[in-house]
Amino acid sequence: MGLRAQHSNGFCLLQVEDSRIDAAGAIAFKEAVRQASEGGHEDVLLDLGAVDFIDSSGLGAVVAVMKALGPDRRLHLAGLRPAVAKVFRLTRMDSVFTIHATVADALKNAA
Amino acid sequence: MQPDPTQRLRIGKTVFSLSFTATPLAVRRGLVAFETYLAGLPIAAERRDSICIVLAEALNNITEHAYPDACGPIWLRAQVQGHQFMATLRDRGAPLPAGLLPQPGPTQGPTQGQSAPNPADLPEGGFGWHLIRSLADGLDHARFAQWNELRIIFRNAVPAPPLP
């Protein structure tokens, strides 16, 4: 699972570089996010702009990532493409996560 | 009504058929091939997303539940039938448990009724059938010999051809 990490505007910004978060990659995704975010205190902003498709296993992995961050760090999502947004909407997970239209929006709102 | 020859030719191009072994990676490859096929059909992008989501969940279910201990064959066929799009999935795994296949339509989401759920209480699974039921217009399961057969219908997926 390709994941590019940087720190920006008080966020740990994680850019997913794969086009799919699916059953074949869900465990690797969880592990990559855990490694990239552990030890920090900032909220995590997950940039999904390159992700065309997510399935229920991938969604479960995103939920697991949020739980693993614990009560003091929030998971933000940005750049949801239409098929990904649809999965979040239909499962009502769009009300659980803090979703921003773009990474730029998320960073601007945090400033 | 007699189908006109051009229509039949178009229908001939609209069949997708693929056999593969039930592993998550093979499911991913199969779905990528299916998406390429679907992109060539006159189906709106938004509807194509729905079809791909449903097929992904149905294929994942086979991989996880029909073949829990080993992997076996999956056969996928999809085609346009008039205005509807139909996918048929077959596997030789465990029978689909009764009651898993309610009628499609509006269903309760995993967190419906909770405006601010406690993150620790959120499910990490169980979304699959909810997505299938939300997005498919018809589901039909049968067991023939040792095979499951799941038929998934998407109504009005294909617009009417332009009038001559």
PDB file of C-alpha atoms in Angstrom:
ATOM      1  CA  MET A   1       0.000   0.000   0.000  1.00  0.00           C
ATOM      2  CA  GLY A   2       1.526   3.288  -1.092  1.00  0.00           C
ATOM      3  CA  LEU A   3       1.165   6.056   1.454  1.00  0.00           C
ATOM      4  CA  ARG A   4       2.936   9.406   1.408  1.00  0.00           C
ATOM      5  CA  ALA A   5       3.131  11.124   4.794  1.00  0.00           C
ATOM      6  CA  GLN A   6       3.841  14.732   5.682  1.00  0.00           C
ATOM      7  CA  HIS A   7       3.012  17.187   8.425  1.00  0.00           C
ATOM      8  CA  SER A   8       1.037  20.236   7.476  1.00  0.00           C
ATOM      9  CA  ASN A   9      -1.031  22.842   9.340  1.00  0.00           C
ATOM     10  CA  GLY A  10      -1.317  20.724  12.446  1.00  0.00           C
ATOM     11  CA  PHE A  11      -2.276  17.623  10.514  1.00  0.00           C
ATOM     12  CA  CYS A  12      -0.521  14.378   9.888  1.00  0.00           C
ATOM     13  CA  LEU A  13      -1.398  14.329   6.178  1.00  0.00           C
ATOM     14  CA  LEU A  14      -1.452  10.869   4.612  1.00  0.00           C
ATOM     15  CA  GLN A  15      -1.886  10.652   0.876  1.00  0.00           C
ATOM     16  CA  VAL A  16      -3.078   7.259  -0.343  1.00  0.00           C
ATOM     17  CA  GLU A  17      -1.276   6.480  -3.588  1.00  0.00           C
ATOM     18  CA  ASP A  18      -3.194   3.337  -4.552  1.00  0.00           C
ATOM     19  CA  SER A  19      -6.357   3.559  -6.628  1.00  0.00           C
ATOM     20  CA  ARG A  20      -8.232   0.921  -4.614  1.00  0.00           C
ATOM     21  CA  ILE A  21      -8.743   0.186  -0.926  1.00  0.00           C
ATOM     22  CA  ASP A  22     -10.277  -3.265  -1.143  1.00  0.00           C
ATOM     23  CA  ALA A  23     -10.319  -6.693   0.488  1.00  0.00           C
ATOM     24  CA  ALA A  24      -6.966  -7.510  -1.091  1.00  0.00           C
ATOM     25  CA  GLY A  25      -5.311  -4.434   0.400  1.00  0.00           C
ATOM     26  CA  ALA A  26      -7.255  -3.598   3.573  1.00  0.00           C
ATOM     27  CA  ILE A  27      -4.778  -5.118   6.029  1.00  0.00           C
ATOM     28  CA  ALA A  28      -1.791  -3.489   4.341  1.00  0.00           C
ATOM     29  CA  PHE A  29      -3.658  -0.187   4.359  1.00  0.00           C
ATOM     30  CA  LYS A  30      -4.346  -0.374   8.094  1.00  0.00           C
ATOM     31  CA  GLU A  31      -0.743  -1.250   8.796  1.00  0.00           C
ATOM     32  CA  ALA A  32       0.644   1.517   6.577  1.00  0.00           C
ATOM     33  CA  VAL A  33      -1.553   4.151   8.243  1.00  0.00           C
ATOM     34  CA  ARG A  34      -0.675   2.861  11.698  1.00  0.00           C
ATOM     35  CA  GLN A  35       3.040   3.101  10.986  1.00  0.00           C
ATOM     36  CA  ALA A  36       2.757   6.536   9.422  1.00  0.00           C
ATOM     37  CA  SER A  37       0.650   8.040  12.208  1.00  0.00           C
ATOM     38  CA  GLU A  38       1.865   6.368  15.388  1.00  0.00           C
ATOM     39  CA  GLY A  39       3.556   8.424  18.040  1.00  0.00           C
ATOM     40  CA  GLY A  40       2.056  11.726  16.930  1.00  0.00           C
ATOM     41  CA  HIS A  41      -0.605  13.839  18.532  1.00  0.00           C
ATOM     42  CA  GLU A  42      -2.054  15.665  15.542  1.00  0.00           C
ATOM     43  CA  ASP A  43      -5.295  14.844  13.818  1.00  0.00           C
ATOM     44  CA  VAL A  44      -4.834  12.640  10.766  1.00  0.00           C
ATOM     45  CA  LEU A  45      -5.981  13.849   7.360  1.00  0.00           C
ATOM     46  CA  LEU A  46      -6.364  11.040   4.858  1.00  0.00           C
ATOM     47  CA  ASP A  47      -6.197  12.236   1.262  1.00  0.00           C
ATOM     48  CA  LEU A  48      -8.311   9.839  -0.820  1.00  0.00           C
ATOM     49  CA  GLY A  49      -8.052  11.881  -4.006  1.00  0.00           C
ATOM     50  CA  ALA A  50      -6.270   9.070  -5.864  1.00  0.00           C
ATOM     51  CA  VAL A  51      -8.680   6.368  -4.688  1.00  0.00           C
ATOM     52  CA  ASP A  52     -11.238   5.409  -7.336  1.00  0.00           C
ATOM     53  CA  PHE A  53     -12.824   2.565  -5.442  1.00  0.00           C
ATOM     54  CA  ILE A  54     -13.380   1.349  -1.910  1.00  0.00           C
ATOM     55  CA  ASP A  55     -15.261  -1.769  -0.846  1.00  0.00           C
ATOM     56  CA  SER A  56     -16.718  -2.725   2.524  1.00  0.00           C
ATOM     57  CA  SER A  57     -13.407  -4.226   3.644  1.00  0.00           C
ATOM     58  CA  GLY A  58     -11.668  -0.969   2.793  1.00  0.00           C
ATOM     59  CA  LEU A  59     -14.355   0.970   4.625  1.00  0.00           C
ATOM     60  CA  GLY A  60     -13.897  -1.313   7.635  1.00  0.00           C
ATOM     61  CA  ALA A  61     -10.168  -0.583   7.478  1.00  0.00           C
ATOM     62  CA  VAL A  62     -10.797   3.177   7.559  1.00  0.00           C
ATOM     63  CA  VAL A  63     -13.071   2.689  10.586  1.00  0.00           C
ATOM     64  CA  ALA A  64     -10.359   0.577  12.240  1.00  0.00           C
ATOM     65  CA  VAL A  65      -7.814   3.324  11.576  1.00  0.00           C
ATOM     66  CA  MET A  66     -10.076   5.856  13.252  1.00  0.00           C
ATOM     67  CA  LYS A  67     -10.531   3.623  16.286  1.00  0.00           C
ATOM     68  CA  ALA A  68      -6.797   3.001  16.519  1.00  0.00           C
ATOM     69  CA  LEU A  69      -6.139   6.742  16.685  1.00  0.00           C
ATOM     70  CA  GLY A  70      -7.956   6.774  20.023  1.00  0.00           C
ATOM     71  CA  PRO A  71     -10.185   9.425  21.569  1.00  0.00           C
ATOM     72  CA  ASP A  72      -7.769  12.363  21.249  1.00  0.00           C
ATOM     73  CA  ARG A  73      -7.016  12.317  17.533  1.00  0.00           C
ATOM     74  CA  ARG A  74      -9.652  12.789  14.894  1.00  0.00           C
ATOM     75  CA  LEU A  75      -9.537  11.206  11.439  1.00  0.00           C
ATOM     76  CA  HIS A  76     -10.366  13.606   8.610  1.00  0.00           C
ATOM     77  CA  LEU A  77     -11.000  12.498   5.047  1.00  0.00           C
ATOM     78  CA  ALA A  78     -10.546  14.592   1.928  1.00  0.00           C
ATOM     79  CA  GLY A  79     -10.880  14.270  -1.834  1.00  0.00           C
ATOM     80  CA  LEU A  80     -13.526  11.528  -1.965  1.00  0.00           C
ATOM     81  CA  ARG A  81     -14.225  10.542  -5.548  1.00  0.00           C
ATOM     82  CA  PRO A  82     -17.816   9.673  -6.524  1.00  0.00           C
ATOM     83  CA  ALA A  83     -17.724   5.883  -6.005  1.00  0.00           C
ATOM     84  CA  VAL A  84     -15.946   6.307  -2.679  1.00  0.00           C
ATOM     85  CA  ALA A  85     -18.329   9.038  -1.508  1.00  0.00           C
ATOM     86  CA  LYS A  86     -21.248   6.777  -2.416  1.00  0.00           C
ATOM     87  CA  VAL A  87     -20.004   3.958  -0.161  1.00  0.00           C
ATOM     88  CA  PHE A  88     -19.553   6.376   2.758  1.00  0.00           C
ATOM     89  CA  ARG A  89     -22.992   7.905   2.166  1.00  0.00           C
ATOM     90  CA  LEU A  90     -24.901   4.621   1.878  1.00  0.00           C
ATOM     91  CA  THR A  91     -23.352   3.227   5.052  1.00  0.00           C
ATOM     92  CA  ARG A  92     -23.836   6.583   6.826  1.00  0.00           C
ATOM     93  CA  MET A  93     -20.169   6.708   7.600  1.00  0.00           C
ATOM     94  CA  ASP A  94     -20.183  10.182   6.070  1.00  0.00           C
ATOM     95  CA  SER A  95     -21.708  11.352   9.351  1.00  0.00           C
ATOM     96  CA  VAL A  96     -18.994   9.686  11.402  1.00  0.00           C
ATOM     97  CA  PHE A  97     -15.900  11.094   9.720  1.00  0.00           C
ATOM     98  CA  THR A  98     -15.023  14.719   9.202  1.00  0.00           C
ATOM     99  CA  ILE A  99     -15.048  14.927   5.420  1.00  0.00           C
ATOM    100  CA  HIS A 100     -13.564  17.818   3.458  1.00  0.00           C
ATOM    101  CA  ALA A 101     -14.031  18.379  -0.262  1.00  0.00           C
ATOM    102  CA  THR A 102     -10.310  18.759  -0.832  1.00  0.00           C
ATOM    103  CA  VAL A 103      -7.081  18.646   1.147  1.00  0.00           C
ATOM    104  CA  ALA A 104      -6.708  22.395   0.541  1.00  0.00           C
ATOM    105  CA  ASP A 105     -10.123  22.960   2.168  1.00  0.00           C
ATOM    106  CA  ALA A 106      -9.158  20.886   5.179  1.00  0.00           C
ATOM    107  CA  LEU A 107      -5.884  22.742   5.666  1.00  0.00           C
ATOM    108  CA  LYS A 108      -7.551  26.126   5.174  1.00  0.00           C
ATOM    109  CA  ASN A 109     -10.300  25.334   7.680  1.00  0.00           C
ATOM    110  CA  ALA A 110      -7.742  24.241  10.247  1.00  0.00           C
ATOM    111  CA  ALA A 111      -5.682  27.408   9.911  1.00  0.00           C
TER     112      ALA A 111
ATOM    113  CA  MET B   1     -41.343  -7.824 -31.520  1.00  0.00           C
ATOM    114  CA  GLN B   2     -38.463  -8.611 -33.867  1.00  0.00           C
ATOM    115  CA  PRO B   3     -35.149  -7.198 -32.661  1.00  0.00           C
ATOM    116  CA  ASP B   4     -33.496  -5.203 -35.359  1.00  0.00           C
ATOM    117  CA  PRO B   5     -30.144  -6.597 -36.561  1.00  0.00           C
ATOM    118  CA  THR B   6     -28.077  -3.639 -35.360  1.00  0.00           C
ATOM    119  CA  GLN B   7     -29.523  -4.013 -31.885  1.00  0.00           C
ATOM    120  CA  ARG B   8     -28.590  -7.686 -31.793  1.00  0.00           C
ATOM    121  CA  LEU B   9     -25.050  -6.822 -32.840  1.00  0.00           C
ATOM    122  CA  ARG B  10     -24.810  -4.311 -30.030  1.00  0.00           C
ATOM    123  CA  ILE B  11     -26.123  -6.838 -27.557  1.00  0.00           C
ATOM    124  CA  GLY B  12     -23.483  -9.267 -28.767  1.00  0.00           C
ATOM    125  CA  LYS B  13     -20.835  -6.813 -27.650  1.00  0.00           C
ATOM    126  CA  THR B  14     -22.397  -6.356 -24.254  1.00  0.00           C
ATOM    127  CA  VAL B  15     -21.693  -9.738 -22.705  1.00  0.00           C
ATOM    128  CA  PHE B  16     -18.934 -10.119 -20.154  1.00  0.00           C
ATOM    129  CA  SER B  17     -17.837 -13.526 -18.952  1.00  0.00           C
ATOM    130  CA  LEU B  18     -14.981 -14.419 -16.646  1.00  0.00           C
ATOM    131  CA  SER B  19     -13.913 -17.396 -14.534  1.00  0.00           C
ATOM    132  CA  PHE B  20     -11.369 -17.110 -11.789  1.00  0.00           C
ATOM    133  CA  THR B  21     -10.289 -18.543  -8.446  1.00  0.00           C
ATOM    134  CA  ALA B  22     -11.782 -16.964  -5.353  1.00  0.00           C
ATOM    135  CA  THR B  23      -8.933 -14.968  -3.854  1.00  0.00           C
ATOM    136  CA  PRO B  24      -9.042 -11.267  -2.928  1.00  0.00           C
ATOM    137  CA  LEU B  25      -6.382 -10.479  -5.508  1.00  0.00           C
ATOM    138  CA  ALA B  26      -8.186 -12.372  -8.272  1.00  0.00           C
ATOM    139  CA  VAL B  27     -11.410 -10.580  -7.321  1.00  0.00           C
ATOM    140  CA  ARG B  28      -9.596  -7.260  -7.671  1.00  0.00           C
ATOM    141  CA  ARG B  29      -8.252  -8.219 -11.104  1.00  0.00           C
ATOM    142  CA  GLY B  30     -11.659  -9.452 -12.201  1.00  0.00           C
ATOM    143  CA  LEU B  31     -13.300  -6.221 -11.084  1.00  0.00           C
ATOM    144  CA  VAL B  32     -10.759  -4.102 -12.935  1.00  0.00           C
ATOM    145  CA  ALA B  33     -11.501  -6.071 -16.116  1.00  0.00           C
ATOM    146  CA  PHE B  34     -15.217  -5.729 -15.461  1.00  0.00           C
ATOM    147  CA  GLU B  35     -14.902  -1.951 -14.974  1.00  0.00           C
ATOM    148  CA  THR B  36     -13.168  -1.663 -18.342  1.00  0.00           C
ATOM    149  CA  TYR B  37     -16.014  -3.580 -19.967  1.00  0.00           C
ATOM    150  CA  LEU B  38     -18.647  -1.501 -18.167  1.00  0.00           C
ATOM    151  CA  ALA B  39     -17.015   1.765 -19.234  1.00  0.00           C
ATOM    152  CA  GLY B  40     -17.731   0.765 -22.853  1.00  0.00           C
ATOM    153  CA  LEU B  41     -21.473   0.503 -22.256  1.00  0.00           C
ATOM    154  CA  PRO B  42     -23.953   3.365 -22.481  1.00  0.00           C
ATOM    155  CA  ILE B  43     -24.513   3.388 -18.717  1.00  0.00           C
ATOM    156  CA  ALA B  44     -24.201   6.579 -16.682  1.00  0.00           C
ATOM    157  CA  ALA B  45     -21.009   6.862 -14.635  1.00  0.00           C
ATOM    158  CA  GLU B  46     -22.950   7.140 -11.395  1.00  0.00           C
ATOM    159  CA  ARG B  47     -24.774   3.893 -12.152  1.00  0.00           C
ATOM    160  CA  ARG B  48     -21.568   2.171 -13.190  1.00  0.00           C
ATOM    161  CA  ASP B  49     -20.153   2.980  -9.759  1.00  0.00           C
ATOM    162  CA  SER B  50     -23.192   1.361  -8.135  1.00  0.00           C
ATOM    163  CA  ILE B  51     -22.875  -1.769 -10.265  1.00  0.00           C
ATOM    164  CA  CYS B  52     -19.173  -2.081  -9.438  1.00  0.00           C
ATOM    165  CA  ILE B  53     -19.814  -1.627  -5.710  1.00  0.00           C
ATOM    166  CA  VAL B  54     -22.472  -4.359  -5.715  1.00  0.00           C
ATOM    167  CA  LEU B  55     -20.340  -6.787  -7.702  1.00  0.00           C
ATOM    168  CA  ALA B  56     -17.337  -6.162  -5.469  1.00  0.00           C
ATOM    169  CA  GLU B  57     -19.378  -6.933  -2.362  1.00  0.00           C
ATOM    170  CA  ALA B  58     -20.970 -10.027  -3.884  1.00  0.00           C
ATOM    171  CA  LEU B  59     -17.561 -11.345  -4.975  1.00  0.00           C
ATOM    172  CA  ASN B  60     -16.013 -10.571  -1.586  1.00  0.00           C
ATOM    173  CA  ASN B  61     -18.842 -12.466   0.082  1.00  0.00           C
ATOM    174  CA  ILE B  62     -18.064 -15.532  -2.006  1.00  0.00           C
ATOM    175  CA  THR B  63     -14.357 -15.300  -1.200  1.00  0.00           C
ATOM    176  CA  GLU B  64     -14.960 -14.865   2.525  1.00  0.00           C
ATOM    177  CA  HIS B  65     -18.050 -16.932   3.234  1.00  0.00           C
ATOM    178  CA  ALA B  66     -18.681 -19.445   0.453  1.00  0.00           C
ATOM    179  CA  TYR B  67     -15.040 -20.515   0.532  1.00  0.00           C
ATOM    180  CA  PRO B  68     -13.988 -19.812   4.133  1.00  0.00           C
ATOM    181  CA  ASP B  69     -11.172 -22.366   4.308  1.00  0.00           C
ATOM    182  CA  ALA B  70     -10.021 -22.847   0.765  1.00  0.00           C
ATOM    183  CA  CYS B  71     -10.562 -21.182  -2.552  1.00  0.00           C
ATOM    184  CA  GLY B  72     -12.678 -22.417  -5.389  1.00  0.00           C
ATOM    185  CA  PRO B  73     -14.036 -21.291  -8.718  1.00  0.00           C
ATOM    186  CA  ILE B  74     -16.097 -18.170  -9.364  1.00  0.00           C
ATOM    187  CA  TRP B  75     -17.914 -17.663 -12.635  1.00  0.00           C
ATOM    188  CA  LEU B  76     -19.140 -14.202 -13.489  1.00  0.00           C
ATOM    189  CA  ARG B  77     -21.301 -13.281 -16.412  1.00  0.00           C
ATOM    190  CA  ALA B  78     -22.877  -9.919 -17.074  1.00  0.00           C
ATOM    191  CA  GLN B  79     -24.940  -8.535 -19.879  1.00  0.00           C
ATOM    192  CA  VAL B  80     -27.337  -5.876 -21.000  1.00  0.00           C
ATOM    193  CA  GLN B  81     -30.893  -7.086 -21.421  1.00  0.00           C
ATOM    194  CA  GLY B  82     -32.972  -4.372 -22.954  1.00  0.00           C
ATOM    195  CA  HIS B  83     -32.807  -1.515 -20.484  1.00  0.00           C
ATOM    196  CA  GLN B  84     -31.623  -3.606 -17.602  1.00  0.00           C
ATOM    197  CA  PHE B  85     -28.198  -4.808 -16.682  1.00  0.00           C
ATOM    198  CA  MET B  86     -27.868  -8.262 -15.208  1.00  0.00           C
ATOM    199  CA  ALA B  87     -24.941  -9.982 -13.513  1.00  0.00           C
ATOM    200  CA  THR B  88     -24.843 -13.679 -12.634  1.00  0.00           C
ATOM    201  CA  LEU B  89     -22.329 -15.077 -10.162  1.00  0.00           C
ATOM    202  CA  ARG B  90     -21.772 -18.753  -9.575  1.00  0.00           C
ATOM    203  CA  ASP B  91     -19.629 -20.488  -6.992  1.00  0.00           C
ATOM    204  CA  ARG B  92     -19.254 -24.037  -5.747  1.00  0.00           C
ATOM    205  CA  GLY B  93     -18.892 -23.072  -2.088  1.00  0.00           C
ATOM    206  CA  ALA B  94     -21.060 -23.252   0.999  1.00  0.00           C
ATOM    207  CA  PRO B  95     -24.756 -22.549   0.431  1.00  0.00           C
ATOM    208  CA  LEU B  96     -25.835 -18.979   1.032  1.00  0.00           C
ATOM    209  CA  PRO B  97     -27.530 -18.971   4.480  1.00  0.00           C
ATOM    210  CA  ALA B  98     -31.276 -18.480   4.375  1.00  0.00           C
ATOM    211  CA  GLY B  99     -32.374 -14.987   5.282  1.00  0.00           C
ATOM    212  CA  LEU B 100     -29.253 -13.303   3.945  1.00  0.00           C
ATOM    213  CA  LEU B 101     -31.073 -12.246   0.858  1.00  0.00           C
ATOM    214  CA  PRO B 102     -33.871  -9.892   1.813  1.00  0.00           C
ATOM    215  CA  GLN B 103     -35.651  -7.888  -0.803  1.00  0.00           C
ATOM    216  CA  PRO B 104     -33.696  -4.920  -2.065  1.00  0.00           C
ATOM    217  CA  GLY B 105     -34.856  -1.458  -1.295  1.00  0.00           C
ATOM    218  CA  PRO B 106     -34.355   1.067   1.485  1.00  0.00           C
ATOM    219  CA  THR B 107     -32.814  -0.716   4.428  1.00  0.00           C
ATOM    220  CA  GLN B 108     -31.471   0.298   7.766  1.00  0.00           C
ATOM    221  CA  GLY B 109     -27.897   1.415   7.623  1.00  0.00           C
ATOM    222  CA  PRO B 110     -25.510   0.031  10.206  1.00  0.00           C
ATOM    223  CA  THR B 111     -25.670   3.246  12.199  1.00  0.00           C
ATOM    224  CA  GLN B 112     -29.089   4.576  11.336  1.00  0.00           C
ATOM    225  CA  GLY B 113     -30.731   6.365  14.202  1.00  0.00           C
ATOM    226  CA  GLN B 114     -27.467   7.294  15.871  1.00  0.00           C
ATOM    227  CA  SER B 115     -26.612  10.893  15.200  1.00  0.00           C
ATOM    228  CA  ALA B 116     -23.253  10.774  16.950  1.00  0.00           C
ATOM    229  CA  PRO B 117     -22.157   7.200  17.476  1.00  0.00           C
ATOM    230  CA  ASN B 118     -19.300   6.473  19.784  1.00  0.00           C
ATOM    231  CA  PRO B 119     -16.381   5.592  17.484  1.00  0.00           C
ATOM    232  CA  ALA B 120     -15.500   2.618  19.652  1.00  0.00           C
ATOM    233  CA  ASP B 121     -18.933   1.141  18.932  1.00  0.00           C
ATOM    234  CA  LEU B 122     -18.676   1.441  15.159  1.00  0.00           C
ATOM    235  CA  PRO B 123     -18.719  -1.769  13.185  1.00  0.00           C
ATOM    236  CA  GLU B 124     -15.741  -2.607  10.998  1.00  0.00           C
ATOM    237  CA  GLY B 125     -17.755  -5.037   8.919  1.00  0.00           C
ATOM    238  CA  GLY B 126     -21.254  -5.962   7.915  1.00  0.00           C
ATOM    239  CA  PHE B 127     -21.502  -3.215   5.319  1.00  0.00           C
ATOM    240  CA  GLY B 128     -21.429  -5.547   2.342  1.00  0.00           C
ATOM    241  CA  TRP B 129     -24.991  -6.845   2.196  1.00  0.00           C
ATOM    242  CA  HIS B 130     -26.287  -3.410   3.107  1.00  0.00           C
ATOM    243  CA  LEU B 131     -24.537  -1.943   0.061  1.00  0.00           C
ATOM    244  CA  ILE B 132     -25.815  -4.755  -2.172  1.00  0.00           C
ATOM    245  CA  ARG B 133     -29.405  -4.325  -1.012  1.00  0.00           C
ATOM    246  CA  SER B 134     -29.224  -0.555  -1.285  1.00  0.00           C
ATOM    247  CA  LEU B 135     -27.905  -0.469  -4.845  1.00  0.00           C
ATOM    248  CA  ALA B 136     -29.315  -3.543  -6.616  1.00  0.00           C
ATOM    249  CA  ASP B 137     -32.893  -3.545  -7.909  1.00  0.00           C
ATOM    250  CA  GLY B 138     -33.323  -7.290  -7.836  1.00  0.00           C
ATOM    251  CA  LEU B 139     -31.558 -10.230  -6.202  1.00  0.00           C
ATOM    252  CA  ASP B 140     -32.259 -13.847  -6.834  1.00  0.00           C
ATOM    253  CA  HIS B 141     -30.382 -16.791  -5.367  1.00  0.00           C
ATOM    254  CA  ALA B 142     -30.635 -20.415  -6.362  1.00  0.00           C
ATOM    255  CA  ARG B 143     -28.700 -23.529  -5.530  1.00  0.00           C
ATOM    256  CA  PHE B 144     -28.184 -25.926  -8.433  1.00  0.00           C
ATOM    257  CA  ALA B 145     -26.292 -29.166  -7.837  1.00  0.00           C
ATOM    258  CA  GLN B 146     -23.395 -27.965  -5.674  1.00  0.00           C
ATOM    259  CA  TRP B 147     -23.400 -24.423  -7.034  1.00  0.00           C
ATOM    260  CA  ASN B 148     -24.731 -21.137  -5.734  1.00  0.00           C
ATOM    261  CA  GLU B 149     -26.131 -18.850  -8.372  1.00  0.00           C
ATOM    262  CA  LEU B 150     -26.791 -15.220  -7.523  1.00  0.00           C
ATOM    263  CA  ARG B 151     -28.509 -13.045 -10.081  1.00  0.00           C
ATOM    264  CA  ILE B 152     -28.350  -9.291  -9.631  1.00  0.00           C
ATOM    265  CA  ILE B 153     -30.561  -6.940 -11.613  1.00  0.00           C
ATOM    266  CA  PHE B 154     -30.083  -3.222 -12.219  1.00  0.00           C
ATOM    267  CA  ARG B 155     -33.223  -1.790 -13.787  1.00  0.00           C
ATOM    268  CA  ASN B 156     -33.202   1.036 -16.286  1.00  0.00           C
ATOM    269  CA  ALA B 157     -29.434   1.066 -16.388  1.00  0.00           C
ATOM    270  CA  VAL B 158     -29.290   1.411 -20.152  1.00  0.00           C
ATOM    271  CA  PRO B 159     -31.061   4.352 -21.778  1.00  0.00           C
ATOM    272  CA  ALA B 160     -33.363   3.870 -24.718  1.00  0.00           C
ATOM    273  CA  PRO B 161     -31.539   3.896 -28.061  1.00  0.00           C
ATOM    274  CA  PRO B 162     -32.088   7.067 -30.072  1.00  0.00           C
ATOM    275  CA  LEU B 163     -35.074   6.939 -32.398  1.00  0.00           C
ATOM    276  CA  PRO B 164     -34.124   6.296 -36.032  1.00  0.00           C
TER     277      PRO B 164
END
